[in-house]
Backbone as XML, in Angstrom:
<?xml version="1.0"?>
<chain id="A" units="angstrom">
  <residue number="1" name="MET">
    <atom name="N" x="155.156" y="105.299" z="326.266"/>
    <atom name="CA" x="154.331" y="106.302" z="325.525"/>
    <atom name="C" x="155.036" y="107.601" z="325.380"/>
  </residue>
  <residue number="2" name="LYS">
    <atom name="N" x="155.606" y="108.037" z="326.602"/>
    <atom name="CA" x="156.303" y="109.266" z="326.631"/>
    <atom name="C" x="157.465" y="109.372" z="325.658"/>
  </residue>
  <residue number="3" name="ASN">
    <atom name="N" x="158.287" y="108.260" z="325.585"/>
    <atom name="CA" x="159.375" y="108.166" z="324.608"/>
    <atom name="C" x="158.859" y="108.287" z="323.138"/>
  </residue>
  <residue number="4" name="PHE">
    <atom name="N" x="157.826" y="107.398" z="322.911"/>
    <atom name="CA" x="157.279" y="107.567" z="321.574"/>
    <atom name="C" x="156.883" y="108.985" z="321.205"/>
  </residue>
  <residue number="5" name="LEU">
    <atom name="N" x="156.290" y="109.728" z="322.075"/>
    <atom name="CA" x="155.788" y="111.064" z="321.700"/>
    <atom name="C" x="157.072" y="111.911" z="321.428"/>
  </residue>
  <residue number="6" name="PHE">
    <atom name="N" x="158.029" y="111.831" z="322.366"/>
    <atom name="CA" x="159.290" y="112.702" z="321.868"/>
    <atom name="C" x="159.978" y="112.065" z="320.748"/>
  </residue>
  <residue number="7" name="SER">
    <atom name="N" x="160.081" y="110.844" z="320.391"/>
    <atom name="CA" x="160.544" y="110.488" z="319.273"/>
    <atom name="C" x="159.792" y="110.894" z="317.964"/>
  </residue>
  <residue number="8" name="ALA">
    <atom name="N" x="158.595" y="110.904" z="318.046"/>
    <atom name="CA" x="157.805" y="111.331" z="316.880"/>
    <atom name="C" x="157.883" y="112.874" z="316.709"/>
  </residue>
  <residue number="9" name="MET">
    <atom name="N" x="158.055" y="113.653" z="317.712"/>
    <atom name="CA" x="158.257" y="115.067" z="317.701"/>
    <atom name="C" x="159.633" y="115.369" z="317.167"/>
  </residue>
  <residue number="10" name="ALA">
    <atom name="N" x="160.543" y="114.731" z="317.554"/>
    <atom name="CA" x="161.867" y="114.795" z="317.012"/>
    <atom name="C" x="162.025" y="114.373" z="315.542"/>
  </residue>
  <residue number="11" name="LEU">
    <atom name="N" x="161.340" y="113.425" z="315.092"/>
    <atom name="CA" x="161.262" y="113.072" z="313.789"/>
    <atom name="C" x="160.734" y="114.145" z="312.920"/>
  </residue>
  <residue number="12" name="ALA">
    <atom name="N" x="159.579" y="114.768" z="313.363"/>
    <atom name="CA" x="158.817" y="115.700" z="312.666"/>
    <atom name="C" x="159.698" y="117.015" z="312.598"/>
  </residue>
  <residue number="13" name="ALA">
    <atom name="N" x="160.351" y="117.354" z="313.701"/>
    <atom name="CA" x="161.248" y="118.508" z="313.748"/>
    <atom name="C" x="162.583" y="118.483" z="312.816"/>
  </residue>
  <residue number="14" name="PHE">
    <atom name="N" x="163.139" y="117.210" z="312.869"/>
    <atom name="CA" x="164.345" y="117.079" z="312.129"/>
    <atom name="C" x="164.483" y="116.256" z="310.819"/>
  </residue>
  <residue number="15" name="GLY">
    <atom name="N" x="163.469" y="115.488" z="310.709"/>
    <atom name="CA" x="163.460" y="114.590" z="309.483"/>
    <atom name="C" x="162.725" y="115.289" z="308.381"/>
  </residue>
  <residue number="16" name="LEU">
    <atom name="N" x="161.764" y="116.003" z="308.456"/>
    <atom name="CA" x="161.004" y="116.469" z="307.417"/>
    <atom name="C" x="161.846" y="117.773" z="306.764"/>
  </residue>
  <residue number="17" name="PRO">
    <atom name="N" x="162.501" y="118.660" z="307.573"/>
    <atom name="CA" x="163.165" y="119.687" z="306.838"/>
    <atom name="C" x="164.350" y="119.230" z="306.059"/>
  </residue>
  <residue number="18" name="GLY">
    <atom name="N" x="164.995" y="118.094" z="306.296"/>
    <atom name="CA" x="165.920" y="117.529" z="305.453"/>
    <atom name="C" x="165.558" y="117.333" z="304.036"/>
  </residue>
  <residue number="19" name="ILE">
    <atom name="N" x="164.391" y="116.931" z="303.847"/>
    <atom name="CA" x="163.972" y="116.738" z="302.442"/>
    <atom name="C" x="163.834" y="118.034" z="301.688"/>
  </residue>
  <residue number="20" name="ALA">
    <atom name="N" x="163.236" y="119.090" z="302.470"/>
    <atom name="CA" x="163.219" y="120.436" z="301.842"/>
    <atom name="C" x="164.511" y="121.047" z="301.693"/>
  </residue>
  <residue number="21" name="SER">
    <atom name="N" x="165.418" y="120.878" z="302.756"/>
    <atom name="CA" x="166.687" y="121.559" z="302.619"/>
    <atom name="C" x="167.608" y="121.092" z="301.359"/>
  </residue>
  <residue number="22" name="ALA">
    <atom name="N" x="167.303" y="119.864" z="300.896"/>
    <atom name="CA" x="167.919" y="119.301" z="299.605"/>
    <atom name="C" x="167.744" y="120.195" z="298.564"/>
  </residue>
  <residue number="23" name="ASP">
    <atom name="N" x="166.570" y="120.650" z="298.373"/>
    <atom name="CA" x="166.085" y="121.483" z="297.264"/>
    <atom name="C" x="166.703" y="122.795" z="297.417"/>
  </residue>
  <residue number="24" name="VAL">
    <atom name="N" x="166.831" y="123.304" z="298.619"/>
    <atom name="CA" x="167.353" y="124.654" z="298.966"/>
    <atom name="C" x="168.762" y="124.712" z="298.499"/>
  </residue>
  <residue number="25" name="VAL">
    <atom name="N" x="169.483" y="123.717" z="299.073"/>
    <atom name="CA" x="170.954" y="123.564" z="298.715"/>
    <atom name="C" x="171.227" y="123.569" z="297.190"/>
  </residue>
  <residue number="26" name="ALA">
    <atom name="N" x="170.538" y="122.673" z="296.478"/>
    <atom name="CA" x="170.724" y="122.636" z="295.070"/>
    <atom name="C" x="170.292" y="123.827" z="294.344"/>
  </residue>
  <residue number="27" name="ASP">
    <atom name="N" x="169.304" y="124.500" z="294.634"/>
    <atom name="CA" x="168.819" y="125.809" z="294.237"/>
    <atom name="C" x="169.725" y="126.784" z="294.396"/>
  </residue>
  <residue number="28" name="ARG">
    <atom name="N" x="170.319" y="126.776" z="295.762"/>
    <atom name="CA" x="171.435" y="127.862" z="295.915"/>
    <atom name="C" x="172.557" y="127.713" z="295.204"/>
  </residue>
  <residue number="29" name="THR">
    <atom name="N" x="173.101" y="126.461" z="295.093"/>
    <atom name="CA" x="174.288" y="126.167" z="294.296"/>
    <atom name="C" x="174.065" y="126.430" z="292.853"/>
  </residue>
  <residue number="30" name="GLN">
    <atom name="N" x="173.059" y="126.055" z="292.250"/>
    <atom name="CA" x="172.802" y="126.411" z="290.887"/>
    <atom name="C" x="172.708" y="127.864" z="290.474"/>
  </residue>
  <residue number="31" name="ALA">
    <atom name="N" x="171.931" y="128.609" z="291.453"/>
    <atom name="CA" x="171.904" y="129.924" z="291.390"/>
    <atom name="C" x="173.168" y="130.700" z="291.288"/>
  </residue>
  <residue number="32" name="ILE">
    <atom name="N" x="174.054" y="130.481" z="292.298"/>
    <atom name="CA" x="175.382" y="130.890" z="292.321"/>
    <atom name="C" x="176.108" y="130.796" z="290.988"/>
  </residue>
  <residue number="33" name="THR">
    <atom name="N" x="176.168" y="129.500" z="290.560"/>
    <atom name="CA" x="176.703" y="129.076" z="289.319"/>
    <atom name="C" x="176.171" y="129.937" z="288.173"/>
  </residue>
  <residue number="34" name="LEU">
    <atom name="N" x="174.941" y="130.013" z="287.991"/>
    <atom name="CA" x="174.249" y="130.611" z="286.946"/>
    <atom name="C" x="174.544" y="132.127" z="286.937"/>
  </residue>
  <residue number="35" name="CYS">
    <atom name="N" x="174.472" y="132.753" z="288.076"/>
    <atom name="CA" x="174.664" y="134.203" z="288.168"/>
    <atom name="C" x="176.075" y="134.544" z="288.043"/>
  </residue>
  <residue number="36" name="ARG">
    <atom name="N" x="176.909" y="133.790" z="288.514"/>
    <atom name="CA" x="178.472" y="134.092" z="288.407"/>
    <atom name="C" x="178.897" y="134.035" z="286.978"/>
  </residue>
  <residue number="37" name="ALA">
    <atom name="N" x="178.442" y="132.943" z="286.109"/>
    <atom name="CA" x="178.569" y="132.899" z="284.672"/>
    <atom name="C" x="178.108" y="134.026" z="283.803"/>
  </residue>
  <residue number="38" name="GLU">
    <atom name="N" x="176.809" y="134.466" z="284.245"/>
    <atom name="CA" x="176.210" y="135.729" z="283.514"/>
    <atom name="C" x="176.889" y="136.932" z="283.972"/>
  </residue>
  <residue number="39" name="VAL">
    <atom name="N" x="177.297" y="137.180" z="285.172"/>
    <atom name="CA" x="177.942" y="138.530" z="285.472"/>
    <atom name="C" x="179.365" y="138.415" z="284.796"/>
  </residue>
  <residue number="40" name="ALA">
    <atom name="N" x="180.104" y="137.259" z="284.841"/>
    <atom name="CA" x="181.363" y="137.320" z="284.190"/>
    <atom name="C" x="181.237" y="137.474" z="282.542"/>
  </residue>
  <residue number="41" name="ALA">
    <atom name="N" x="180.166" y="136.920" z="282.010"/>
    <atom name="CA" x="180.032" y="137.144" z="280.578"/>
    <atom name="C" x="179.720" y="138.633" z="280.331"/>
  </residue>
  <residue number="42" name="GLN">
    <atom name="N" x="178.803" y="139.251" z="281.106"/>
    <atom name="CA" x="178.429" y="140.624" z="280.806"/>
    <atom name="C" x="179.584" y="141.566" z="281.157"/>
  </residue>
  <residue number="43" name="THR">
    <atom name="N" x="180.512" y="141.314" z="282.017"/>
    <atom name="CA" x="181.484" y="142.280" z="282.317"/>
    <atom name="C" x="182.763" y="141.923" z="281.644"/>
  </residue>
  <residue number="44" name="GLY">
    <atom name="N" x="183.034" y="140.705" z="281.150"/>
    <atom name="CA" x="184.350" y="140.221" z="280.674"/>
    <atom name="C" x="185.208" y="139.799" z="281.499"/>
  </residue>
  <residue number="45" name="ALA">
    <atom name="N" x="184.894" y="139.622" z="282.905"/>
    <atom name="CA" x="185.693" y="139.286" z="283.839"/>
    <atom name="C" x="185.796" y="137.635" z="283.813"/>
  </residue>
  <residue number="46" name="GLU">
    <atom name="N" x="186.830" y="137.237" z="284.494"/>
    <atom name="CA" x="186.893" y="135.631" z="284.670"/>
    <atom name="C" x="186.030" y="135.304" z="285.858"/>
  </residue>
  <residue number="47" name="PRO">
    <atom name="N" x="185.377" y="134.191" z="285.842"/>
    <atom name="CA" x="184.327" y="133.830" z="286.740"/>
    <atom name="C" x="184.978" y="133.677" z="288.260"/>
  </residue>
  <residue number="48" name="SER">
    <atom name="N" x="186.233" y="133.405" z="288.291"/>
    <atom name="CA" x="187.011" y="133.442" z="289.473"/>
    <atom name="C" x="187.177" y="134.982" z="290.160"/>
  </residue>
  <residue number="49" name="GLN">
    <atom name="N" x="187.069" y="135.874" z="289.432"/>
    <atom name="CA" x="187.036" y="137.310" z="289.871"/>
    <atom name="C" x="185.664" y="137.766" z="290.514"/>
  </residue>
  <residue number="50" name="VAL">
    <atom name="N" x="184.665" y="136.977" z="290.123"/>
    <atom name="CA" x="183.317" y="137.346" z="290.438"/>
    <atom name="C" x="183.221" y="136.681" z="291.989"/>
  </residue>
  <residue number="51" name="ARG">
    <atom name="N" x="183.407" y="137.319" z="293.048"/>
    <atom name="CA" x="183.486" y="136.901" z="294.341"/>
    <atom name="C" x="182.050" y="136.700" z="295.035"/>
  </residue>
  <residue number="52" name="LEU">
    <atom name="N" x="181.779" y="135.662" z="295.632"/>
    <atom name="CA" x="180.337" y="135.511" z="296.317"/>
    <atom name="C" x="180.545" y="136.245" z="297.601"/>
  </residue>
  <residue number="53" name="ASP">
    <atom name="N" x="179.436" y="137.097" z="297.860"/>
    <atom name="CA" x="179.302" y="137.729" z="299.130"/>
    <atom name="C" x="178.374" y="137.129" z="300.037"/>
  </residue>
  <residue number="54" name="GLN">
    <atom name="N" x="177.054" y="136.925" z="299.529"/>
    <atom name="CA" x="176.092" y="136.279" z="300.363"/>
    <atom name="C" x="174.902" y="135.777" z="299.520"/>
  </residue>
  <residue number="55" name="VAL">
    <atom name="N" x="174.225" y="134.723" z="299.956"/>
    <atom name="CA" x="172.976" y="134.119" z="299.283"/>
    <atom name="C" x="171.858" y="134.203" z="300.217"/>
  </residue>
  <residue number="56" name="ASN">
    <atom name="N" x="170.677" y="134.494" z="299.772"/>
    <atom name="CA" x="169.503" y="134.428" z="300.523"/>
    <atom name="C" x="168.498" y="133.493" z="299.780"/>
  </residue>
  <residue number="57" name="VAL">
    <atom name="N" x="168.023" y="132.532" z="300.179"/>
    <atom name="CA" x="167.053" y="131.636" z="299.584"/>
    <atom name="C" x="165.673" y="131.901" z="300.207"/>
  </residue>
  <residue number="58" name="ARG">
    <atom name="N" x="164.599" y="132.224" z="299.326"/>
    <atom name="CA" x="163.378" y="132.429" z="299.742"/>
    <atom name="C" x="162.451" y="131.408" z="298.926"/>
  </residue>
  <residue number="59" name="PRO">
    <atom name="N" x="161.135" y="131.302" z="299.268"/>
    <atom name="CA" x="160.481" y="130.262" z="298.627"/>
    <atom name="C" x="160.267" y="130.436" z="297.084"/>
  </residue>
  <residue number="60" name="ARG">
    <atom name="N" x="160.278" y="131.597" z="296.592"/>
    <atom name="CA" x="160.144" y="131.708" z="295.002"/>
    <atom name="C" x="161.331" y="132.378" z="294.574"/>
  </residue>
  <residue number="61" name="LEU">
    <atom name="N" x="162.397" y="132.777" z="295.253"/>
    <atom name="CA" x="163.446" y="133.634" z="294.789"/>
    <atom name="C" x="164.795" y="133.219" z="295.519"/>
  </residue>
  <residue number="62" name="VAL">
    <atom name="N" x="165.921" y="133.228" z="294.711"/>
    <atom name="CA" x="167.340" y="133.122" z="295.440"/>
    <atom name="C" x="167.908" y="134.379" z="294.963"/>
  </residue>
  <residue number="63" name="ARG">
    <atom name="N" x="168.410" y="135.097" z="296.032"/>
    <atom name="CA" x="169.075" y="136.414" z="295.914"/>
    <atom name="C" x="170.604" y="136.155" z="296.129"/>
  </residue>
  <residue number="64" name="VAL">
    <atom name="N" x="171.439" y="136.421" z="295.211"/>
    <atom name="CA" x="172.931" y="136.165" z="295.347"/>
    <atom name="C" x="173.684" y="137.486" z="295.105"/>
  </residue>
  <residue number="65" name="ASP">
    <atom name="N" x="174.499" y="137.906" z="296.115"/>
    <atom name="CA" x="175.184" y="139.052" z="296.044"/>
    <atom name="C" x="176.742" y="138.828" z="295.701"/>
  </residue>
  <residue number="66" name="PHE">
    <atom name="N" x="177.275" y="139.406" z="294.804"/>
    <atom name="CA" x="178.752" y="139.241" z="294.426"/>
    <atom name="C" x="179.542" y="140.462" z="294.645"/>
  </residue>
  <residue number="67" name="ASP">
    <atom name="N" x="180.784" y="140.430" z="294.872"/>
    <atom name="CA" x="181.652" y="141.603" z="294.783"/>
    <atom name="C" x="182.623" y="141.372" z="293.470"/>
  </residue>
  <residue number="68" name="LEU">
    <atom name="N" x="182.960" y="142.436" z="292.859"/>
    <atom name="CA" x="183.680" y="142.471" z="291.688"/>
    <atom name="C" x="184.526" y="143.654" z="291.653"/>
  </residue>
  <residue number="69" name="TRP">
    <atom name="N" x="185.920" y="143.393" z="291.659"/>
    <atom name="CA" x="186.884" y="144.500" z="291.506"/>
    <atom name="C" x="187.018" y="144.796" z="289.989"/>
  </residue>
  <residue number="70" name="THR">
    <atom name="N" x="186.832" y="145.957" z="289.531"/>
    <atom name="CA" x="187.074" y="146.390" z="288.146"/>
    <atom name="C" x="187.731" y="147.678" z="288.209"/>
  </residue>
  <residue number="71" name="ASP">
    <atom name="N" x="188.831" y="147.944" z="287.566"/>
    <atom name="CA" x="189.476" y="149.154" z="287.392"/>
    <atom name="C" x="189.756" y="149.721" z="288.807"/>
  </residue>
  <residue number="72" name="GLY">
    <atom name="N" x="190.186" y="149.017" z="289.618"/>
    <atom name="CA" x="190.512" y="149.436" z="291.109"/>
    <atom name="C" x="189.334" y="149.862" z="291.942"/>
  </residue>
  <residue number="73" name="GLN">
    <atom name="N" x="188.076" y="149.568" z="291.406"/>
    <atom name="CA" x="186.759" y="149.885" z="292.264"/>
    <atom name="C" x="185.972" y="148.681" z="292.473"/>
  </residue>
  <residue number="74" name="LEU">
    <atom name="N" x="185.518" y="148.522" z="293.770"/>
    <atom name="CA" x="184.683" y="147.454" z="294.047"/>
    <atom name="C" x="183.256" y="147.655" z="293.596"/>
  </residue>
  <residue number="75" name="ARG">
    <atom name="N" x="182.691" y="146.754" z="292.962"/>
    <atom name="CA" x="181.324" y="146.881" z="292.554"/>
    <atom name="C" x="180.562" y="145.824" z="293.198"/>
  </residue>
  <residue number="76" name="ASN">
    <atom name="N" x="179.362" y="146.067" z="293.957"/>
    <atom name="CA" x="178.437" y="145.122" z="294.490"/>
    <atom name="C" x="177.395" y="144.823" z="293.516"/>
  </residue>
  <residue number="77" name="ILE">
    <atom name="N" x="177.262" y="143.568" z="293.126"/>
    <atom name="CA" x="176.320" y="143.229" z="292.094"/>
    <atom name="C" x="175.290" y="142.089" z="292.781"/>
  </residue>
  <residue number="78" name="ARG">
    <atom name="N" x="173.828" y="142.339" z="292.534"/>
    <atom name="CA" x="172.906" y="141.480" z="293.030"/>
    <atom name="C" x="172.235" y="140.901" z="291.878"/>
  </residue>
  <residue number="79" name="CYS">
    <atom name="N" x="172.204" y="139.443" z="291.975"/>
    <atom name="CA" x="171.494" y="138.679" z="290.950"/>
    <atom name="C" x="170.262" y="137.932" z="291.670"/>
  </residue>
  <residue number="80" name="GLU">
    <atom name="N" x="169.033" y="138.160" z="291.084"/>
    <atom name="CA" x="167.928" y="137.559" z="291.599"/>
    <atom name="C" x="167.487" y="136.410" z="290.669"/>
  </residue>
  <residue number="81" name="VAL">
    <atom name="N" x="167.241" y="135.275" z="291.201"/>
    <atom name="CA" x="166.982" y="134.280" z="290.378"/>
    <atom name="C" x="165.646" y="133.667" z="290.775"/>
  </residue>
  <residue number="82" name="THR">
    <atom name="N" x="164.649" y="133.332" z="289.984"/>
    <atom name="CA" x="163.323" y="132.804" z="290.205"/>
    <atom name="C" x="163.470" y="131.208" z="290.420"/>
  </residue>
  <residue number="83" name="ARG">
    <atom name="N" x="162.792" y="130.747" z="291.403"/>
    <atom name="CA" x="162.742" y="129.310" z="291.722"/>
    <atom name="C" x="161.479" y="128.749" z="291.043"/>
  </residue>
  <residue number="84" name="GLY">
    <atom name="N" x="161.531" y="127.548" z="290.752"/>
    <atom name="CA" x="160.423" y="126.900" z="290.078"/>
    <atom name="C" x="160.925" y="125.536" z="289.358"/>
  </residue>
  <residue number="85" name="ALA">
    <atom name="N" x="160.390" y="125.195" z="288.345"/>
    <atom name="CA" x="160.700" y="123.930" z="287.591"/>
    <atom name="C" x="162.197" y="124.091" z="287.121"/>
  </residue>
  <residue number="86" name="GLU">
    <atom name="N" x="162.502" y="125.361" z="286.788"/>
    <atom name="CA" x="163.845" y="125.697" z="286.269"/>
    <atom name="C" x="164.116" y="127.056" z="286.775"/>
  </residue>
  <residue number="87" name="LEU">
    <atom name="N" x="165.445" y="127.221" z="287.171"/>
    <atom name="CA" x="165.973" y="128.453" z="287.719"/>
    <atom name="C" x="166.186" y="129.349" z="286.525"/>
  </residue>
  <residue number="88" name="THR">
    <atom name="N" x="165.734" y="130.605" z="286.642"/>
    <atom name="CA" x="165.993" y="131.581" z="285.542"/>
    <atom name="C" x="166.376" y="132.949" z="286.333"/>
  </residue>
  <residue number="89" name="ILE">
    <atom name="N" x="167.364" y="133.689" z="285.677"/>
    <atom name="CA" x="167.776" y="134.902" z="286.178"/>
    <atom name="C" x="166.615" y="136.028" z="285.965"/>
  </residue>
  <residue number="90" name="ALA">
    <atom name="N" x="166.136" y="136.557" z="286.959"/>
    <atom name="CA" x="165.043" y="137.553" z="286.989"/>
    <atom name="C" x="165.640" y="138.964" z="286.756"/>
  </residue>
  <residue number="91" name="SER">
    <atom name="N" x="166.771" y="139.288" z="287.542"/>
    <atom name="CA" x="167.321" y="140.540" z="287.314"/>
    <atom name="C" x="168.695" y="140.560" z="287.873"/>
  </residue>
  <residue number="92" name="ILE">
    <atom name="N" x="169.615" y="141.572" z="287.325"/>
    <atom name="CA" x="170.919" y="141.720" z="287.719"/>
    <atom name="C" x="171.110" y="143.219" z="287.808"/>
  </residue>
  <residue number="93" name="THR">
    <atom name="N" x="171.468" y="143.690" z="289.227"/>
    <atom name="CA" x="171.522" y="145.097" z="289.456"/>
    <atom name="C" x="172.868" y="145.364" z="290.020"/>
  </residue>
  <residue number="94" name="PRO">
    <atom name="N" x="173.535" y="146.497" z="289.873"/>
    <atom name="CA" x="173.091" y="147.325" z="288.694"/>
    <atom name="C" x="173.272" y="146.802" z="287.264"/>
  </residue>
  <residue number="95" name="ALA">
    <atom name="N" x="172.666" y="147.400" z="286.424"/>
    <atom name="CA" x="172.783" y="146.868" z="284.910"/>
    <atom name="C" x="174.231" y="146.922" z="284.735"/>
  </residue>
  <residue number="96" name="LEU">
    <atom name="N" x="174.685" y="145.839" z="284.019"/>
    <atom name="CA" x="176.074" y="145.692" z="283.785"/>
    <atom name="C" x="176.461" y="146.112" z="282.174"/>
  </residue>
  <residue number="97" name="GLN">
    <atom name="N" x="177.672" y="146.645" z="282.055"/>
    <atom name="CA" x="177.891" y="146.939" z="280.728"/>
    <atom name="C" x="178.831" y="145.822" z="280.127"/>
  </residue>
  <residue number="98" name="VAL">
    <atom name="N" x="178.724" y="145.354" z="278.882"/>
    <atom name="CA" x="179.599" y="144.487" z="278.249"/>
    <atom name="C" x="180.910" y="145.056" z="278.130"/>
  </residue>
  <residue number="99" name="ALA">
    <atom name="N" x="181.887" y="144.382" z="278.615"/>
    <atom name="CA" x="183.328" y="144.946" z="278.407"/>
    <atom name="C" x="183.734" y="144.988" z="277.048"/>
  </residue>
  <residue number="100" name="SER">
    <atom name="N" x="184.370" y="146.038" z="276.704"/>
    <atom name="CA" x="184.875" y="146.301" z="275.363"/>
    <atom name="C" x="186.517" y="145.968" z="275.311"/>
  </residue>
  <residue number="101" name="ASN">
    <atom name="N" x="186.858" y="145.035" z="274.402"/>
    <atom name="CA" x="188.181" y="144.670" z="274.329"/>
    <atom name="C" x="188.979" y="145.259" z="273.050"/>
  </residue>
</chain>
């Protein structure tokens, strides 16, 4: 009985979060890709120049921070993506200027 109780507790602690964490990983990966492409498009930079700094996943939001070097200066860019049936960019701060060529 004691082994059964410990097994049940272990399954509850480690088995169930695995299902939820799959969504977190997928949303995090998709948010990074979505934001990197949008930041690159708005700044005229190559996507490889938009460097990932950190990602925070929350129940309704994914916050992605990037570093971008332009004209010898580091720019910290935050992209917030709403989670739901489909991920959508809620905001990018600071506001980015489209590069003029």
